[in-house]
mmCIF file of C-alpha atoms in Angstrom:
data_model
loop_
_atom_site.group_PDB
_atom_site.id
_atom_site.type_symbol
_atom_site.label_atom_id
_atom_site.label_comp_id
_atom_site.label_asym_id
_atom_site.label_seq_id
_atom_site.Cartn_x
_atom_site.Cartn_y
_atom_site.Cartn_z
ATOM 1 C CA MET A 26 -75.562 -50.538 28.789
ATOM 2 C CA THR A 27 -73.439 -51.057 25.756
ATOM 3 C CA ARG A 28 -74.964 -49.520 22.619
ATOM 4 C CA VAL A 29 -75.351 -51.637 19.734
ATOM 5 C CA ALA A 30 -74.392 -49.923 16.463
ATOM 6 C CA PRO A 31 -76.558 -49.860 13.414
ATOM 7 C CA VAL A 32 -76.134 -52.713 11.171
ATOM 8 C CA THR A 33 -74.225 -51.203 8.125
ATOM 9 C CA ASP A 34 -73.452 -52.845 4.699
ATOM 10 C CA VAL A 35 -70.598 -50.939 3.307
ATOM 11 C CA HIS A 36 -70.452 -52.776 -0.150
ATOM 12 C CA THR A 37 -73.614 -52.453 -2.202
ATOM 13 C CA HIS A 38 -73.860 -51.066 -5.721
ATOM 14 C CA TYR A 39 -76.643 -49.220 -7.566
ATOM 15 C CA VAL A 40 -77.545 -48.731 -11.214
ATOM 16 C CA PRO A 41 -80.000 -45.805 -12.108
ATOM 17 C CA ARG A 42 -82.951 -46.842 -14.236
ATOM 18 C CA GLY A 43 -81.772 -44.952 -17.086
ATOM 19 C CA TRP A 44 -79.514 -41.975 -17.997
ATOM 20 C CA PRO A 45 -78.804 -39.629 -20.933
ATOM 21 C CA ALA A 46 -76.367 -40.365 -23.613
ATOM 22 C CA LEU A 47 -73.133 -40.329 -22.006
ATOM 23 C CA PRO A 48 -69.985 -38.150 -23.544
ATOM 24 C CA GLY A 49 -66.785 -39.754 -24.624
ATOM 25 C CA THR A 50 -65.784 -42.283 -27.381
ATOM 26 C CA GLY A 51 -66.013 -45.974 -28.053
ATOM 27 C CA PRO A 52 -68.588 -48.258 -26.162
ATOM 28 C CA ARG A 53 -70.228 -46.517 -23.296
ATOM 29 C CA PRO A 54 -72.844 -47.836 -20.810
ATOM 30 C CA SER A 55 -76.463 -47.601 -21.481
ATOM 31 C CA LEU A 56 -79.434 -49.270 -20.036
ATOM 32 C CA ARG A 57 -82.006 -51.341 -22.009
ATOM 33 C CA VAL A 58 -85.294 -51.530 -19.991
ATOM 34 C CA ASP A 59 -86.741 -54.898 -20.464
ATOM 35 C CA GLY A 60 -89.802 -54.603 -18.042
ATOM 36 C CA PRO A 61 -91.031 -52.940 -15.029
ATOM 37 C CA ALA A 62 -88.552 -54.375 -12.852
ATOM 38 C CA THR A 63 -85.888 -55.714 -15.195
ATOM 39 C CA ALA A 64 -83.168 -54.163 -17.472
ATOM 40 C CA THR A 65 -79.801 -54.864 -19.092
ATOM 41 C CA ILE A 66 -76.562 -52.819 -18.852
ATOM 42 C CA LEU A 67 -75.167 -52.545 -22.337
ATOM 43 C CA LEU A 68 -71.635 -51.639 -23.276
ATOM 44 C CA GLY A 69 -72.109 -50.137 -26.885
ATOM 45 C CA GLU A 70 -74.287 -52.978 -28.310
ATOM 46 C CA ARG A 71 -73.026 -55.700 -26.189
ATOM 47 C CA PRO A 72 -75.051 -56.885 -23.155
ATOM 48 C CA PHE A 73 -72.965 -56.744 -20.042
ATOM 49 C CA ARG A 74 -75.315 -57.729 -17.173
ATOM 50 C CA ALA A 75 -78.957 -58.235 -16.517
ATOM 51 C CA ILE A 76 -80.266 -56.554 -13.468
ATOM 52 C CA THR A 77 -83.563 -55.991 -11.546
ATOM 53 C CA ASP A 78 -85.109 -53.014 -9.939
ATOM 54 C CA SER A 79 -83.250 -53.829 -6.617
ATOM 55 C CA ALA A 80 -80.643 -51.746 -8.433
ATOM 56 C CA TRP A 81 -82.495 -48.645 -8.735
ATOM 57 C CA ASN A 82 -85.615 -48.984 -6.607
ATOM 58 C CA ALA A 83 -85.237 -47.632 -2.899
ATOM 59 C CA ASP A 84 -88.434 -49.365 -1.647
ATOM 60 C CA VAL A 85 -87.139 -52.723 -2.988
ATOM 61 C CA ARG A 86 -83.720 -52.242 -1.257
ATOM 62 C CA LEU A 87 -85.420 -51.096 1.870
ATOM 63 C CA ALA A 88 -87.710 -54.095 2.017
ATOM 64 C CA HIS A 89 -84.690 -56.454 1.550
ATOM 65 C CA MET A 90 -82.727 -54.702 4.256
ATOM 66 C CA ASP A 91 -85.589 -54.813 6.732
ATOM 67 C CA ALA A 92 -86.116 -58.486 6.082
ATOM 68 C CA HIS A 93 -82.448 -59.141 6.934
ATOM 69 C CA GLY A 94 -81.906 -56.697 9.897
ATOM 70 C CA VAL A 95 -79.819 -54.065 7.964
ATOM 71 C CA ASP A 96 -80.130 -50.616 8.974
ATOM 72 C CA ARG A 97 -77.911 -48.691 6.467
ATOM 73 C CA GLN A 98 -76.429 -49.510 3.004
ATOM 74 C CA VAL A 99 -73.594 -47.626 1.147
ATOM 75 C CA LEU A 100 -74.523 -47.074 -2.471
ATOM 76 C CA SER A 101 -71.408 -47.354 -4.606
ATOM 77 C CA PRO A 102 -71.223 -47.177 -8.488
ATOM 78 C CA THR A 103 -71.160 -50.247 -10.395
ATOM 79 C CA PRO A 104 -67.387 -50.322 -11.502
ATOM 80 C CA VAL A 105 -68.371 -50.529 -15.397
ATOM 81 C CA PHE A 106 -69.268 -46.917 -15.023
ATOM 82 C CA PHE A 107 -65.878 -45.617 -13.911
ATOM 83 C CA SER A 108 -64.817 -44.618 -17.391
ATOM 84 C CA TYR A 109 -61.176 -44.437 -16.743
ATOM 85 C CA ASP A 110 -60.420 -45.127 -20.367
ATOM 86 C CA GLN A 111 -61.983 -41.937 -21.451
ATOM 87 C CA GLU A 112 -60.670 -38.438 -21.810
ATOM 88 C CA ALA A 113 -60.743 -36.694 -18.458
ATOM 89 C CA GLY A 114 -63.408 -34.084 -19.557
ATOM 90 C CA ALA A 115 -65.895 -36.835 -20.668
ATOM 91 C CA ALA A 116 -64.964 -39.002 -17.711
ATOM 92 C CA ALA A 117 -65.811 -35.951 -15.549
ATOM 93 C CA GLY A 118 -69.046 -35.690 -17.229
ATOM 94 C CA ILE A 119 -70.059 -39.343 -16.858
ATOM 95 C CA ALA A 120 -69.053 -39.179 -13.112
ATOM 96 C CA ALA A 121 -71.500 -36.229 -12.551
ATOM 97 C CA VAL A 122 -74.229 -37.871 -14.457
ATOM 98 C CA PHE A 123 -74.131 -41.016 -12.138
ATOM 99 C CA ASN A 124 -73.312 -39.100 -9.016
ATOM 100 C CA ASP A 125 -76.426 -36.967 -9.323
ATOM 101 C CA LEU A 126 -78.454 -39.991 -10.112
ATOM 102 C CA ALA A 127 -77.129 -41.839 -7.099
ATOM 103 C CA LEU A 128 -78.534 -38.954 -4.838
ATOM 104 C CA GLU A 129 -81.928 -39.463 -6.172
ATOM 105 C CA ILE A 130 -81.998 -43.066 -5.277
ATOM 106 C CA ALA A 131 -80.432 -42.203 -1.815
ATOM 107 C CA ALA A 132 -83.198 -39.489 -1.335
ATOM 108 C CA GLY A 133 -85.812 -42.324 -0.992
ATOM 109 C CA ALA A 134 -84.231 -43.250 2.489
ATOM 110 C CA PRO A 135 -82.036 -40.547 3.916
ATOM 111 C CA GLY A 136 -79.716 -41.763 6.500
ATOM 112 C CA ARG A 137 -80.310 -45.409 5.539
ATOM 113 C CA LEU A 138 -79.014 -45.234 1.871
ATOM 114 C CA LEU A 139 -75.583 -43.544 1.997
ATOM 115 C CA PRO A 140 -74.244 -42.739 -1.508
ATOM 116 C CA PHE A 141 -70.560 -42.973 -2.469
ATOM 117 C CA CYS A 142 -69.539 -40.991 -5.585
ATOM 118 C CA GLN A 143 -67.156 -41.982 -8.366
ATOM 119 C CA VAL A 144 -64.426 -39.513 -9.933
ATOM 120 C CA PRO A 145 -62.463 -39.398 -13.125
ATOM 121 C CA LEU A 146 -59.364 -40.936 -11.378
ATOM 122 C CA GLN A 147 -57.299 -40.591 -14.577
ATOM 123 C CA ASP A 148 -56.955 -36.899 -13.999
ATOM 124 C CA THR A 149 -56.051 -35.681 -10.545
ATOM 125 C CA ASP A 150 -57.348 -32.284 -10.602
ATOM 126 C CA ALA A 151 -60.631 -33.319 -12.327
ATOM 127 C CA ALA A 152 -61.146 -36.098 -9.551
ATOM 128 C CA CYS A 153 -60.426 -33.672 -6.789
ATOM 129 C CA ARG A 154 -62.949 -31.304 -8.228
ATOM 130 C CA GLU A 155 -65.793 -33.796 -8.585
ATOM 131 C CA LEU A 156 -65.070 -35.328 -5.326
ATOM 132 C CA ASP A 157 -65.556 -31.873 -3.665
ATOM 133 C CA ARG A 158 -68.560 -31.280 -5.759
ATOM 134 C CA ALA A 159 -70.232 -34.660 -4.791
ATOM 135 C CA VAL A 160 -69.439 -34.371 -1.212
ATOM 136 C CA ALA A 161 -70.975 -30.901 -1.130
ATOM 137 C CA ALA A 162 -74.143 -32.234 -2.939
ATOM 138 C CA GLY A 163 -74.618 -34.988 -0.304
ATOM 139 C CA HIS A 164 -72.137 -37.996 -0.999
ATOM 140 C CA VAL A 165 -70.745 -39.376 2.120
ATOM 141 C CA GLY A 166 -67.573 -41.341 0.451
ATOM 142 C CA VAL A 167 -66.016 -42.184 -2.825
ATOM 143 C CA GLU A 168 -65.407 -45.665 -4.515
ATOM 144 C CA ILE A 169 -62.585 -45.923 -6.832
ATOM 145 C CA GLY A 170 -61.175 -48.755 -8.930
ATOM 146 C CA ASN A 171 -58.078 -50.457 -7.812
ATOM 147 C CA HIS A 172 -55.999 -49.178 -10.756
ATOM 148 C CA VAL A 173 -56.210 -46.926 -13.874
ATOM 149 C CA GLY A 174 -54.824 -48.727 -16.789
ATOM 150 C CA ASP A 175 -51.309 -49.503 -15.879
ATOM 151 C CA ARG A 176 -51.160 -46.962 -13.035
ATOM 152 C CA ASP A 177 -51.628 -48.651 -9.540
ATOM 153 C CA LEU A 178 -52.592 -47.084 -6.350
ATOM 154 C CA ASP A 179 -48.979 -45.758 -5.683
ATOM 155 C CA ASP A 180 -49.069 -43.589 -8.843
ATOM 156 C CA ALA A 181 -48.313 -40.005 -8.160
ATOM 157 C CA GLY A 182 -51.777 -38.645 -9.131
ATOM 158 C CA VAL A 183 -53.647 -41.388 -7.389
ATOM 159 C CA VAL A 184 -51.640 -40.684 -4.262
ATOM 160 C CA THR A 185 -52.415 -36.884 -4.491
ATOM 161 C CA PHE A 186 -56.123 -37.866 -4.758
ATOM 162 C CA LEU A 187 -56.025 -40.133 -1.737
ATOM 163 C CA GLN A 188 -54.279 -37.293 0.167
ATOM 164 C CA HIS A 189 -57.077 -34.995 -0.766
ATOM 165 C CA ALA A 190 -59.773 -37.457 0.274
ATOM 166 C CA GLY A 191 -57.912 -37.945 3.607
ATOM 167 C CA ALA A 192 -57.631 -34.213 4.218
ATOM 168 C CA LEU A 193 -61.400 -33.782 3.525
ATOM 169 C CA GLY A 194 -62.191 -36.783 5.870
ATOM 170 C CA VAL A 195 -63.913 -38.627 3.084
ATOM 171 C CA PRO A 196 -63.846 -42.362 3.336
ATOM 172 C CA VAL A 197 -62.443 -44.372 0.180
ATOM 173 C CA PHE A 198 -63.822 -47.762 -0.876
ATOM 174 C CA VAL A 199 -61.514 -49.660 -3.237
ATOM 175 C CA HIS A 200 -63.111 -52.070 -5.752
ATOM 176 C CA PRO A 201 -61.362 -54.423 -8.256
ATOM 177 C CA TRP A 202 -62.262 -54.001 -11.714
ATOM 178 C CA ASP A 203 -60.997 -54.327 -15.380
ATOM 179 C CA MET A 204 -59.513 -57.740 -14.840
ATOM 180 C CA PRO A 205 -57.209 -58.870 -17.524
ATOM 181 C CA GLU A 206 -58.741 -61.027 -20.208
ATOM 182 C CA SER A 207 -57.323 -64.404 -21.695
ATOM 183 C CA PRO A 208 -58.422 -67.762 -22.666
ATOM 184 C CA ARG A 209 -57.580 -69.122 -19.365
ATOM 185 C CA THR A 210 -59.592 -66.639 -17.443
ATOM 186 C CA GLY A 211 -62.430 -66.691 -19.963
ATOM 187 C CA ARG A 212 -63.935 -70.058 -18.356
ATOM 188 C CA TRP A 213 -65.825 -70.477 -15.193
ATOM 189 C CA MET A 214 -65.883 -66.762 -14.378
ATOM 190 C CA ALA A 215 -62.271 -66.923 -13.506
ATOM 191 C CA GLN A 216 -61.985 -63.247 -13.965
ATOM 192 C CA TRP A 217 -64.066 -62.708 -10.945
ATOM 193 C CA LEU A 218 -63.133 -65.782 -8.834
ATOM 194 C CA VAL A 219 -59.210 -65.553 -9.585
ATOM 195 C CA GLY A 220 -58.765 -61.992 -11.081
ATOM 196 C CA MET A 221 -60.571 -60.030 -8.653
ATOM 197 C CA PRO A 222 -58.738 -61.325 -5.500
ATOM 198 C CA ALA A 223 -55.507 -60.967 -7.293
ATOM 199 C CA GLU A 224 -56.215 -57.375 -8.380
ATOM 200 C CA THR A 225 -57.078 -56.327 -4.828
ATOM 201 C CA HIS A 226 -53.875 -58.083 -3.432
ATOM 202 C CA LEU A 227 -51.715 -56.277 -6.114
ATOM 203 C CA SER A 228 -53.189 -52.761 -5.416
ATOM 204 C CA LEU A 229 -52.770 -53.260 -1.477
ATOM 205 C CA LEU A 230 -49.188 -54.321 -2.293
ATOM 206 C CA ALA A 231 -48.757 -51.183 -4.162
ATOM 207 C CA LEU A 232 -49.758 -49.056 -1.285
ATOM 208 C CA VAL A 233 -47.440 -50.916 0.913
ATOM 209 C CA LEU A 234 -44.267 -51.443 -1.105
ATOM 210 C CA GLY A 235 -44.945 -48.257 -3.084
ATOM 211 C CA GLY A 236 -44.621 -46.358 0.194
ATOM 212 C CA VAL A 237 -47.931 -44.755 0.043
ATOM 213 C CA PHE A 238 -48.732 -45.694 3.763
ATOM 214 C CA ASP A 239 -45.378 -44.206 4.682
ATOM 215 C CA ARG A 240 -46.381 -40.795 2.919
ATOM 216 C CA ILE A 241 -50.131 -40.728 3.992
ATOM 217 C CA GLY A 242 -51.178 -40.599 7.561
ATOM 218 C CA PRO A 243 -54.064 -42.363 9.332
ATOM 219 C CA GLU A 244 -56.498 -39.680 8.253
ATOM 220 C CA LEU A 245 -56.915 -41.760 5.072
ATOM 221 C CA ARG A 246 -59.874 -44.193 5.807
ATOM 222 C CA ILE A 247 -59.543 -46.718 2.966
ATOM 223 C CA CYS A 248 -61.450 -50.045 2.722
ATOM 224 C CA PHE A 249 -61.000 -52.882 0.247
ATOM 225 C CA ALA A 250 -63.582 -55.008 -1.133
ATOM 226 C CA HIS A 251 -63.870 -58.940 -0.873
ATOM 227 C CA GLY A 252 -61.874 -59.199 2.268
ATOM 228 C CA GLY A 253 -58.873 -57.659 0.862
ATOM 229 C CA GLY A 254 -58.707 -60.272 -1.966
ATOM 230 C CA SER A 255 -55.775 -62.762 -1.522
ATOM 231 C CA PHE A 256 -53.468 -60.195 0.593
ATOM 232 C CA PRO A 257 -54.472 -61.406 4.063
ATOM 233 C CA PHE A 258 -53.671 -65.019 3.263
ATOM 234 C CA TRP A 259 -50.172 -64.272 1.905
ATOM 235 C CA ILE A 260 -48.920 -61.627 4.392
ATOM 236 C CA GLY A 261 -46.279 -64.125 5.544
ATOM 237 C CA ARG A 262 -44.883 -64.721 2.144
ATOM 238 C CA MET A 263 -44.805 -60.993 1.594
ATOM 239 C CA ASP A 264 -42.926 -60.349 4.960
ATOM 240 C CA ASN A 265 -40.518 -63.212 4.113
ATOM 241 C CA ALA A 266 -39.943 -61.556 0.734
ATOM 242 C CA TRP A 267 -39.337 -58.147 2.414
ATOM 243 C CA ARG A 268 -36.727 -59.693 4.719
ATOM 244 C CA GLU A 269 -34.885 -62.066 2.362
ATOM 245 C CA ARG A 270 -35.037 -60.007 -0.889
ATOM 246 C CA HIS A 271 -34.829 -56.734 0.705
ATOM 247 C CA ASP A 272 -32.678 -55.540 -2.260
ATOM 248 C CA VAL A 273 -35.925 -55.709 -4.449
ATOM 249 C CA VAL A 274 -38.835 -55.547 -1.835
ATOM 250 C CA GLY A 275 -37.443 -53.346 0.843
ATOM 251 C CA THR A 276 -39.150 -50.199 -0.577
ATOM 252 C CA SER A 277 -41.228 -49.580 2.501
ATOM 253 C CA ALA A 278 -40.210 -48.502 6.039
ATOM 254 C CA LEU A 279 -41.885 -51.631 7.531
ATOM 255 C CA PRO A 280 -42.601 -55.192 6.249
ATOM 256 C CA PRO A 281 -46.116 -55.518 4.918
ATOM 257 C CA SER A 282 -47.520 -56.777 8.232
ATOM 258 C CA GLY A 283 -46.503 -53.538 9.841
ATOM 259 C CA TYR A 284 -49.287 -51.840 7.835
ATOM 260 C CA LEU A 285 -52.312 -54.008 8.648
ATOM 261 C CA ASP A 286 -53.621 -51.339 10.714
ATOM 262 C CA ARG A 287 -53.790 -48.812 7.982
ATOM 263 C CA PHE A 288 -56.746 -50.150 5.774
ATOM 264 C CA LEU A 289 -59.960 -51.854 6.383
ATOM 265 C CA VAL A 290 -61.762 -54.672 4.581
ATOM 266 C CA ASP A 291 -65.196 -55.908 4.003
ATOM 267 C CA SER A 292 -66.677 -59.326 4.990
ATOM 268 C CA VAL A 293 -67.573 -60.583 1.584
ATOM 269 C CA VAL A 294 -65.618 -63.894 1.994
ATOM 270 C CA PHE A 295 -68.655 -66.312 2.348
ATOM 271 C CA ASP A 296 -66.774 -68.973 4.628
ATOM 272 C CA GLU A 297 -66.273 -68.775 8.520
ATOM 273 C CA ARG A 298 -62.885 -70.194 8.071
ATOM 274 C CA ALA A 299 -61.947 -67.337 5.680
ATOM 275 C CA LEU A 300 -63.605 -64.907 8.128
ATOM 276 C CA ARG A 301 -61.541 -66.063 11.038
ATOM 277 C CA LEU A 302 -58.430 -65.658 9.085
ATOM 278 C CA LEU A 303 -59.348 -62.153 8.208
ATOM 279 C CA VAL A 304 -60.124 -61.283 11.776
ATOM 280 C CA ASP A 305 -57.142 -63.066 13.141
ATOM 281 C CA THR A 306 -54.820 -61.186 10.505
ATOM 282 C CA VAL A 307 -56.151 -57.580 10.428
ATOM 283 C CA GLY A 308 -58.130 -57.576 13.565
ATOM 284 C CA ALA A 309 -61.901 -57.592 14.458
ATOM 285 C CA GLU A 310 -61.760 -53.680 14.535
ATOM 286 C CA ARG A 311 -60.809 -53.527 10.763
ATOM 287 C CA VAL A 312 -63.444 -55.852 9.103
ATOM 288 C CA LEU A 313 -66.863 -54.231 8.102
ATOM 289 C CA LEU A 314 -70.033 -56.054 6.979
ATOM 290 C CA GLY A 315 -70.376 -56.052 3.118
ATOM 291 C CA THR A 316 -72.640 -58.012 0.803
ATOM 292 C CA ASP A 317 -72.062 -56.998 -2.859
ATOM 293 C CA TYR A 318 -75.809 -56.444 -3.112
ATOM 294 C CA PRO A 319 -77.746 -56.671 -5.480
ATOM 295 C CA TYR A 320 -75.449 -58.814 -7.523
ATOM 296 C CA PRO A 321 -75.585 -62.793 -7.583
ATOM 297 C CA LEU A 322 -71.990 -63.323 -6.512
ATOM 298 C CA GLY A 323 -72.773 -61.394 -3.188
ATOM 299 C CA GLU A 324 -73.927 -62.597 0.196
ATOM 300 C CA GLN A 325 -77.542 -63.267 -0.327
ATOM 301 C CA GLN A 326 -78.321 -63.390 3.457
ATOM 302 C CA PRO A 327 -76.771 -60.261 4.605
ATOM 303 C CA GLY A 328 -74.956 -60.439 7.613
ATOM 304 C CA SER A 329 -75.351 -64.228 8.053
ATOM 305 C CA LEU A 330 -71.823 -65.021 8.014
ATOM 306 C CA ILE A 331 -70.910 -62.718 10.833
ATOM 307 C CA ARG A 332 -73.867 -63.540 12.764
ATOM 308 C CA GLY A 333 -73.252 -67.358 12.452
ATOM 309 C CA ALA A 334 -69.434 -67.051 12.986
ATOM 310 C CA SER A 335 -68.844 -69.158 16.207
ATOM 311 C CA PHE A 336 -65.428 -67.771 16.997
ATOM 312 C CA LEU A 337 -66.687 -64.085 17.219
ATOM 313 C CA THR A 338 -67.479 -62.569 20.615
ATOM 314 C CA ALA A 339 -70.643 -60.616 20.867
ATOM 315 C CA ALA A 340 -68.549 -57.227 21.125
ATOM 316 C CA GLN A 341 -66.731 -58.435 17.937
ATOM 317 C CA ARG A 342 -69.775 -59.292 16.120
ATOM 318 C CA ASP A 343 -71.265 -55.757 16.928
ATOM 319 C CA LEU A 344 -67.975 -54.177 15.517
ATOM 320 C CA LEU A 345 -68.350 -56.048 12.369
ATOM 321 C CA LEU A 346 -71.770 -55.651 11.677
ATOM 322 C CA GLY A 347 -71.883 -51.857 12.435
ATOM 323 C CA GLY A 348 -69.382 -50.390 14.913
ATOM 324 C CA ASN A 349 -66.606 -50.487 12.457
ATOM 325 C CA ALA A 350 -68.550 -48.844 9.745
ATOM 326 C CA GLU A 351 -69.502 -45.908 11.917
ATOM 327 C CA GLU A 352 -65.740 -45.262 12.402
ATOM 328 C CA PHE A 353 -65.034 -45.735 8.655
ATOM 329 C CA LEU A 354 -67.924 -43.468 7.645
ATOM 330 C CA GLY A 355 -67.287 -40.878 10.163
ATOM 331 C CA LEU A 356 -70.665 -41.138 11.806
ATOM 332 C CA ARG A 357 -71.262 -40.040 15.206
ATOM 333 C CA ALA A 358 -71.906 -42.891 17.649
ATOM 334 C CA HIS A 359 -75.201 -41.356 18.663
ATOM 335 C CA GLU A 360 -76.399 -40.746 15.248
ATOM 336 C CA GLY A 361 -79.726 -42.333 14.391
ATOM 337 C CA VAL A 362 -80.585 -44.564 11.293
ATOM 338 C CA GLY A 363 -83.826 -42.669 9.990
#
């Protein structure tokens, strides 16, 4: 009998219910508790996002998971906490605070809530040290932002960190963040609706044309949020540029389509037509269930897109819902969920 893998949501976020004053300079995150089940993330004095106890209460998360047939959640930091603009020592201290608090949340459901740490990516040595510390303490992966200021994922220091994660067998989840602000993107949540897909596209392109996939082997398990942004839709345009403007774009050993088996993407695309394009482009074995829980721009009925996708076979549906996540997370196929 074919084993059905535990349903695993690889893209969720947590926020602790408070934390001590953080080191560093300038506006730093804090939490204003507004009620027993409500709070507001502040950046300095400015409200950033209203949240509920779904962000920190393991029992609330588990009830939501049970209601929607989800066996496991990966708990990743909310990107506003990355602190890549801080001095490395301060950012390392901030990462340690949130990583330790994430373990406390995950302790409410060991085996079901799987914590991913954050690292001070602006300093390679500090990032590697914090990854080592966090993994030893119980984290099962790491979430990073898709860039550090003007340094993209092909930056030498970031590549060294990715090589370290690959050597340790630690999965990496890449989340877009810090989208450029302008009057044109200040309306209609355009930073999220346009900027986020473009940011992910750009960082994936950096891994390809920056030659990172030529220098790092398949030991690096790396997954991109939001279906890989706009990258899968434009693979033909990028291949055409690699062929026709090889003098500028021919910086990788293969055209961009030659690297589609080197990364994974989550399923946060919300539309069956988009999911079909994703599966047709990168393959059913490279798409993982994600929801962006508990935020309102996420999939509110976890797994509903995959479960309702008419073009998927039963075997493909099982891969997307959980089988691919076991491979990404390095979980043994016979491992239980509780």
